[in-house]
Short mmCIF file of N, CA, C and O in Angstrom, two decimals:
data_model
loop_
_atom_site.label_atom_id
_atom_site.label_comp_id
_atom_site.label_asym_id
_atom_site.label_seq_id
_atom_site.Cartn_x
_atom_site.Cartn_y
_atom_site.Cartn_z
N MET A 21 0.81 -1.10 0.09
CA MET A 21 0.04 0.09 -0.16
C MET A 21 0.71 1.50 0.25
O MET A 21 1.73 1.39 0.89
N ALA A 22 0.15 2.17 -0.76
CA ALA A 22 1.12 3.36 -0.78
C ALA A 22 0.12 4.81 -0.51
O ALA A 22 -0.73 4.84 -0.77
N ASN A 23 0.96 5.44 0.21
CA ASN A 23 0.46 6.86 0.90
C ASN A 23 0.62 7.69 -0.26
O ASN A 23 1.61 8.45 -0.06
N PHE A 24 -0.02 8.36 -0.48
CA PHE A 24 0.65 9.64 -1.40
C PHE A 24 -0.21 11.50 -1.10
O PHE A 24 -1.05 11.57 -0.79
N THR A 25 1.13 11.86 -0.32
CA THR A 25 0.32 12.61 1.08
C THR A 25 -0.37 13.56 0.14
O THR A 25 -0.42 14.16 -0.87
N GLY A 26 -1.59 13.62 0.64
CA GLY A 26 -2.71 14.95 0.12
C GLY A 26 -3.50 14.21 -0.64
O GLY A 26 -4.65 15.06 -1.27
N SER A 27 -2.99 13.14 -1.15
CA SER A 27 -4.23 12.85 -2.52
C SER A 27 -4.95 11.62 -1.81
O SER A 27 -5.87 11.39 -2.31
N GLY A 28 -4.06 10.76 -1.19
CA GLY A 28 -5.08 9.21 -0.71
C GLY A 28 -4.05 8.13 -0.98
O GLY A 28 -3.16 8.45 -0.51
N VAL A 29 -4.71 6.96 -0.70
CA VAL A 29 -4.04 5.99 -0.47
C VAL A 29 -4.22 4.98 -1.70
O VAL A 29 -5.83 4.56 -2.63
N GLY A 30 -3.57 4.10 -2.11
CA GLY A 30 -3.61 3.11 -3.26
C GLY A 30 -2.80 1.88 -3.21
O GLY A 30 -1.61 2.04 -2.18
N SER A 31 -3.02 0.70 -3.54
CA SER A 31 -1.96 -0.33 -3.76
C SER A 31 -2.13 -0.81 -4.94
O SER A 31 -3.19 -1.03 -6.07
N CYS A 32 -1.06 -1.89 -5.60
CA CYS A 32 -0.88 -2.89 -6.29
C CYS A 32 -0.66 -4.16 -6.01
O CYS A 32 0.93 -4.47 -5.44
N LEU A 33 -1.28 -5.24 -6.43
CA LEU A 33 -1.13 -6.81 -6.36
C LEU A 33 -0.32 -6.74 -7.84
O LEU A 33 -0.51 -6.80 -9.00
N LEU A 34 0.83 -7.51 -7.75
CA LEU A 34 2.06 -8.22 -8.88
C LEU A 34 1.74 -9.58 -8.77
O LEU A 34 2.28 -10.09 -7.75
N VAL A 35 1.30 -10.18 -9.84
CA VAL A 35 1.01 -11.66 -10.10
C VAL A 35 1.97 -12.31 -11.56
O VAL A 35 1.91 -11.53 -12.58
N ASN A 36 3.54 -12.91 -10.47
CA ASN A 36 4.32 -13.78 -12.05
C ASN A 36 3.22 -14.34 -12.66
O ASN A 36 3.08 -15.74 -12.43
N ASP A 37 2.95 -14.91 -14.16
CA ASP A 37 2.45 -15.74 -14.76
C ASP A 37 2.97 -15.97 -16.20
O ASP A 37 3.15 -15.51 -16.92
N SER A 38 3.86 -17.33 -15.62
CA SER A 38 5.21 -17.43 -16.94
C SER A 38 5.40 -16.03 -17.87
O SER A 38 6.41 -15.69 -16.59
N ASP A 39 5.39 -16.05 -18.38
CA ASP A 39 6.27 -14.22 -19.47
C ASP A 39 5.38 -13.39 -19.26
O ASP A 39 5.75 -12.35 -19.82
N VAL A 40 4.23 -13.29 -18.18
CA VAL A 40 3.92 -11.82 -18.17
C VAL A 40 3.62 -11.65 -16.65
O VAL A 40 3.67 -12.67 -15.69
N LEU A 41 3.83 -10.73 -16.30
CA LEU A 41 3.62 -9.42 -14.22
C LEU A 41 2.12 -9.12 -14.60
O LEU A 41 2.19 -7.74 -15.44
N ALA A 42 1.34 -9.76 -14.13
CA ALA A 42 -0.36 -8.88 -13.90
C ALA A 42 -0.13 -7.72 -12.44
O ALA A 42 0.36 -8.20 -12.09
N LEU A 43 -0.73 -7.14 -12.69
CA LEU A 43 -0.50 -5.99 -11.69
C LEU A 43 -2.23 -5.71 -11.65
O LEU A 43 -2.77 -5.30 -12.55
N ARG A 44 -2.52 -5.51 -10.44
CA ARG A 44 -4.21 -4.81 -10.34
C ARG A 44 -3.69 -3.67 -9.11
O ARG A 44 -3.31 -4.29 -8.28
N ALA A 45 -4.13 -2.49 -10.08
CA ALA A 45 -3.75 -1.54 -8.66
C ALA A 45 -5.26 -1.25 -8.37
O ALA A 45 -6.16 -1.53 -9.23
N GLU A 46 -5.34 -0.27 -7.19
CA GLU A 46 -6.70 -0.06 -6.16
C GLU A 46 -6.11 0.97 -5.37
O GLU A 46 -5.20 1.45 -5.24
N ALA A 47 -7.20 1.77 -5.66
CA ALA A 47 -7.51 3.29 -5.08
C ALA A 47 -8.74 3.55 -4.20
O ALA A 47 -9.82 3.09 -5.07
N GLU A 48 -8.46 4.77 -3.81
CA GLU A 48 -9.96 5.55 -3.15
C GLU A 48 -10.66 6.20 -3.46
O GLU A 48 -11.68 6.45 -3.81
N ASN A 49 -10.02 6.72 -5.00
CA ASN A 49 -10.32 7.59 -5.94
C ASN A 49 -10.33 7.31 -7.25
O ASN A 49 -8.87 7.15 -7.21
N ALA A 50 -10.23 8.06 -8.52
CA ALA A 50 -9.91 7.60 -9.71
C ALA A 50 -8.45 8.17 -10.19
O ALA A 50 -7.46 8.32 -10.40
N GLU A 51 -8.51 9.32 -8.71
CA GLU A 51 -7.54 10.81 -9.28
C GLU A 51 -6.36 9.46 -8.31
O GLU A 51 -5.02 9.39 -8.90
N VAL A 52 -6.15 9.14 -7.71
CA VAL A 52 -5.16 8.27 -6.78
C VAL A 52 -5.14 7.08 -7.72
O VAL A 52 -3.68 6.33 -7.52
N LEU A 53 -5.76 6.60 -8.34
CA LEU A 53 -5.63 5.10 -9.38
C LEU A 53 -4.69 5.75 -10.04
O LEU A 53 -3.75 4.88 -10.69
N ASP A 54 -4.85 6.78 -11.08
CA ASP A 54 -4.09 7.14 -12.22
C ASP A 54 -2.67 7.71 -11.45
O ASP A 54 -1.55 6.92 -11.92
N ARG A 55 -2.43 7.53 -10.18
CA ARG A 55 -1.10 8.18 -9.98
C ARG A 55 -0.49 7.02 -9.45
O ARG A 55 0.74 6.93 -9.91
N VAL A 56 -0.92 6.06 -8.69
CA VAL A 56 -0.56 4.76 -8.59
C VAL A 56 -0.19 3.88 -9.78
O VAL A 56 1.35 3.52 -9.86
N GLN A 57 -0.89 3.95 -10.94
CA GLN A 57 -0.44 3.63 -12.45
C GLN A 57 0.64 4.18 -12.55
O GLN A 57 1.43 3.77 -13.51
N ASP A 58 0.75 5.15 -12.73
CA ASP A 58 1.92 6.22 -13.76
C ASP A 58 3.13 5.65 -12.80
O ASP A 58 3.98 5.48 -13.77
N VAL A 59 3.27 5.95 -11.41
CA VAL A 59 4.27 5.55 -10.17
C VAL A 59 5.00 4.58 -11.33
O VAL A 59 5.91 4.13 -11.12
N LEU A 60 4.12 3.46 -10.68
CA LEU A 60 3.94 1.75 -10.68
C LEU A 60 4.44 1.54 -12.47
O LEU A 60 6.00 1.04 -12.62
N GLY A 61 4.28 2.12 -13.32
CA GLY A 61 4.29 2.16 -14.68
C GLY A 61 5.61 2.24 -14.91
O GLY A 61 6.19 1.83 -15.55
N ARG A 62 6.09 3.91 -14.73
CA ARG A 62 7.15 4.48 -15.22
C ARG A 62 8.96 3.71 -13.85
O ARG A 62 9.35 3.70 -15.02
N HIS A 63 8.18 3.25 -12.74
CA HIS A 63 9.08 2.52 -12.48
C HIS A 63 9.92 1.10 -13.02
O HIS A 63 10.63 0.93 -13.22
N LEU A 64 8.63 0.57 -12.91
CA LEU A 64 8.76 -0.75 -13.79
C LEU A 64 9.53 -0.44 -15.41
O LEU A 64 10.56 -1.53 -15.46
N GLU A 65 8.85 0.27 -16.17
CA GLU A 65 9.83 0.22 -16.99
C GLU A 65 11.17 0.93 -17.34
O GLU A 65 12.10 0.06 -18.22
N ARG A 66 11.13 1.38 -16.46
CA ARG A 66 13.08 1.50 -15.98
C ARG A 66 13.38 0.97 -15.82
O ARG A 66 14.36 1.00 -15.95
N PHE A 67 13.45 -0.02 -14.84
CA PHE A 67 14.04 -1.16 -14.24
C PHE A 67 13.92 -2.39 -15.24
O PHE A 67 14.78 -3.22 -15.60
N GLY A 68 12.87 -2.36 -16.06
CA GLY A 68 12.92 -3.75 -17.56
C GLY A 68 13.20 -2.57 -18.47
O GLY A 68 13.27 -4.00 -19.93
N GLN A 69 13.74 -1.54 -18.88
CA GLN A 69 14.34 -1.19 -19.91
C GLN A 69 15.68 -1.90 -20.90
O GLN A 69 15.12 -2.41 -21.98
N ARG A 70 16.16 -2.96 -20.36
CA ARG A 70 17.29 -3.47 -20.93
C ARG A 70 16.54 -4.72 -21.87
O ARG A 70 16.73 -5.36 -23.18
N ASP A 71 14.95 -4.90 -21.02
CA ASP A 71 14.54 -6.35 -21.67
C ASP A 71 13.09 -5.52 -22.59
O ASP A 71 12.20 -6.19 -22.62
N GLU A 72 13.32 -4.30 -22.86
CA GLU A 72 12.21 -3.12 -23.42
C GLU A 72 10.95 -3.44 -22.96
O GLU A 72 9.80 -4.07 -23.55
N LEU A 73 10.73 -3.66 -21.60
CA LEU A 73 9.45 -3.82 -21.00
C LEU A 73 8.42 -2.64 -20.78
O LEU A 73 8.63 -1.66 -21.27
N LYS A 74 7.25 -2.93 -21.15
CA LYS A 74 6.30 -1.93 -21.09
C LYS A 74 4.85 -2.83 -20.71
O LYS A 74 4.93 -3.65 -20.81
N VAL A 75 4.58 -1.48 -19.60
CA VAL A 75 3.32 -1.76 -19.03
C VAL A 75 2.18 -1.46 -19.70
O VAL A 75 2.34 0.03 -20.37
N ASN A 76 1.21 -1.61 -19.83
CA ASN A 76 0.04 -1.54 -20.05
C ASN A 76 -0.89 -1.79 -19.29
O ASN A 76 -1.70 -3.29 -18.77
N TRP A 77 -2.02 -0.93 -18.82
CA TRP A 77 -3.05 -1.01 -17.86
C TRP A 77 -4.29 -0.98 -18.96
O TRP A 77 -4.86 -0.50 -19.83
N SER A 78 -5.30 -1.74 -18.03
CA SER A 78 -6.64 -1.85 -18.66
C SER A 78 -7.68 -2.20 -17.30
O SER A 78 -7.10 -2.17 -16.35
N ASN A 79 -9.03 -1.40 -17.84
CA ASN A 79 -9.94 -1.56 -16.86
C ASN A 79 -10.42 -2.30 -16.84
O ASN A 79 -11.27 -2.90 -18.07
N ASP A 80 -10.68 -3.29 -15.86
CA ASP A 80 -11.96 -4.51 -15.74
C ASP A 80 -13.45 -3.89 -15.36
O ASP A 80 -13.08 -3.59 -14.35
#
């Protein structure tokens, strides 16, 4: 769980499934959810840039 000062609280669950890393982000409102997805996406892409990792979010 992450607390974004002044914005709210959000979390993300990561699940490894063969060659896919599934992320499920949740937050108390849409603004915080956007922030959670942005921060996690940028960090994961930076860590995986050697392997050309791309993060794609979808809303279920």
